[in-house]
C-alpha positions as semicolon CSV with decimal commas, in nm:
position;residue;x (nm);y (nm);z (nm)
1;M;16,921;16,629;-2,333
2;A;16,795;16,365;-2,110
3;E;16,433;16,282;-2,052
4;T;16,286;16,371;-1,753
5;E;15,991;16,144;-1,602
6;R;15,730;16,333;-1,435
7;T;15,457;16,184;-1,210
8;R;15,187;16,362;-1,052
9;E;15,002;16,252;-0,752
10;R;14,631;16,271;-0,763
11;E;14,481;16,502;-0,521
12;R;14,265;16,314;-0,305
13;G;13,922;16,440;-0,185
14;T;13,790;16,440;0,147
15;I;13,776;16,116;0,326
16;P;13,438;15,972;0,399
17;Q;13,369;15,965;0,766
18;T;13,315;15,606;0,819
19;P;13,325;15,428;1,145
20;Y;13,690;15,347;1,103
21;E;13,800;15,705;1,021
22;I;13,583;15,812;1,343
23;F;13,753;15,566;1,553
24;I;14,133;15,689;1,390
25;R;14,034;16,030;1,467
26;S;13,918;15,956;1,818
27;R;14,233;15,821;1,900
28;K;14,442;16,088;1,808
29;E;14,221;16,328;1,999
30;F;14,258;16,100;2,293
31;L;14,681;16,104;2,266
32;E;14,648;16,462;2,204
33;R;14,474;16,518;2,560
34;Q;14,699;16,330;2,713
35;D;14,996;16,532;2,591
36;T;14,826;16,891;2,603
37;G;14,517;16,824;2,807
38;Q;14,474;17,018;3,161
39;V;14,643;16,886;3,415
40;V;14,572;17,089;3,699
41;V;14,200;17,176;3,757
42;K;14,148;17,464;3,934
43;P;13,767;17,560;4,121
44;S;13,829;17,887;3,949
45;D;13,804;17,724;3,629
46;R;13,468;17,534;3,720
47;E;13,107;17,659;3,848
48;F;12,869;17,522;4,093
49;F;12,535;17,391;3,971
50;L;12,208;17,371;4,146
51;T;12,115;16,996;4,079
52;R;11,823;16,786;4,212
53;Q;12,100;16,641;4,364
54;G;12,233;16,967;4,563
55;R;12,499;17,223;4,497
56;L;12,774;17,045;4,267
57;M;13,082;17,141;4,121
58;Y;13,194;16,920;3,829
59;H;13,597;16,897;3,820
60;L;13,624;16,612;3,580
61;N;13,315;16,558;3,358
62;P;13,363;16,386;2,999
63;E;13,029;16,556;2,877
64;I;13,125;16,914;2,960
65;H;13,523;16,924;3,014
66;K;13,649;16,755;2,688
67;D;14,013;16,897;2,745
68;T;14,116;16,702;3,014
69;P;14,339;16,373;2,995
70;L;14,111;16,156;3,211
71;Q;13,770;16,141;3,041
72;D;13,699;15,814;3,195
73;W;13,654;15,957;3,531
74;R;13,386;16,163;3,679
75;V;13,506;16,363;4,004
76;F;13,271;16,637;4,142
77;S;13,231;16,824;4,489
78;H;12,911;16,860;4,708
79;D;12,877;17,176;4,872
80;L;12,629;17,026;5,135
81;K;12,405;17,298;5,273
82;T;12,136;17,099;5,501
83;Q;12,087;16,779;5,285
84;S;12,139;16,627;4,970
85;G;11,876;16,478;4,750
86;K;11,793;16,093;4,757
87;H;11,914;15,852;4,474
88;R;12,008;15,532;4,371
89;H;12,283;15,341;4,174
90;Q;12,488;15,044;4,175
91;G;12,739;15,219;4,411
92;G;13,131;15,178;4,353
93;L;13,136;15,555;4,439
94;V;13,424;15,694;4,679
95;I;13,353;15,997;4,846
96;Y;13,620;16,214;5,066
97;V;13,483;16,458;5,322
98;I;13,699;16,788;5,282
99;T;13,533;16,975;5,539
100;G;13,211;16,969;5,787
101;K;13,060;16,659;5,954
102;G;12,772;16,493;5,877
103;Y;12,586;16,162;5,791
104;S;12,453;15,940;5,511
105;V;12,167;15,710;5,508
106;V;12,260;15,437;5,291
107;D;12,010;15,168;5,219
108;G;11,821;15,293;5,534
109;E;12,149;15,270;5,786
110;R;12,275;15,610;5,894
111;V;12,677;15,632;5,877
112;D;12,834;15,908;6,042
113;W;13,144;16,106;5,897
114;Q;13,354;16,407;5,930
115;A;13,652;16,587;5,766
116;G;13,916;16,356;5,647
117;D;13,683;16,033;5,635
118;L;13,653;15,822;5,336
119;L;13,311;15,712;5,236
120;L;13,260;15,413;5,004
121;L;12,964;15,289;4,880
122;P;12,923;14,941;4,840
123;I;12,860;14,793;4,485
124;K;12,506;14,583;4,504
125;P;12,269;14,432;4,227
126;G;11,948;14,660;4,247
127;G;12,153;14,955;4,337
128;V;12,232;15,167;4,685
129;E;12,002;15,434;4,790
130;H;12,163;15,722;4,978
131;Q;12,128;16,069;5,100
132;H;12,366;16,283;5,272
133;F;12,326;16,546;5,561
134;N;12,496;16,827;5,724
135;L;12,480;16,814;6,100
136;Q;12,568;17,162;6,141
137;P;12,355;17,357;5,899
138;G;12,492;17,695;5,808
139;A;12,885;17,550;5,882
140;D;13,108;17,475;5,560
141;C;13,046;17,096;5,465
142;R;13,193;16,986;5,157
143;W;13,299;16,641;5,009
144;I;13,435;16,527;4,663
145;A;13,337;16,219;4,486
146;F;13,529;16,007;4,249
147;S;13,344;15,756;3,993
148;Y;13,537;15,559;3,715
149;M;13,304;15,560;3,459
150;P;13,390;15,233;3,278
151;F;13,310;15,043;3,573
152;F;12,979;15,220;3,589
153;D;12,935;15,116;3,241
154;H;13,029;14,755;3,328
155;V;12,783;14,682;3,585
156;A;12,512;14,875;3,389
157;S;12,442;15,128;3,649
158;E;12,130;15,379;3,649
159;F;12,059;15,668;3,829
160;T;11,707;15,718;3,990
161;Q;11,632;16,042;4,169
162;T;11,400;15,947;4,451
163;E;11,385;16,269;4,634
164;N;11,492;16,632;4,543
165;S;11,749;16,850;4,743
166;P;11,564;17,134;4,933
167;L;11,790;17,358;4,759
168;F;11,661;17,263;4,423
169;N;11,296;17,267;4,553
170;A;11,321;17,609;4,670
171;Q;11,451;17,718;4,354
172;S;11,137;17,591;4,151
């Protein structure tokens, strides 16, 4: 009878969660999101929030929507009833006007816009203060903004709210 050599592999316990293991896990989650993440974002899957800036719907937001492939983007709609709040950040925001007619005050200068226009907030050291207004209160006025977060991080963008939306103040 021939001798059989048997080897037994030792069962490995739980691997400690070192920064290396966390990195490996995050890369695996990233690749899985690229393969299986939500490709079409429908408004019915999102909700509006009443914020200091106004009535916003976040289509992409890495803090609250962790199942989408593009975690580096923040995309949100603003349902502009009368006027937004006013705030300042380093700029670099792209806004596409979906419906309505209005204007923005960008660093004290009025800029008019209407449906189909693209508003580009300039990139400036010290930030760009801006506020948006619906020229026809009561009429539908909505725009969507696109922000690439690695850029915001690169320019050390900050957000400073300088005035709240009237909708937010009415809620308080």
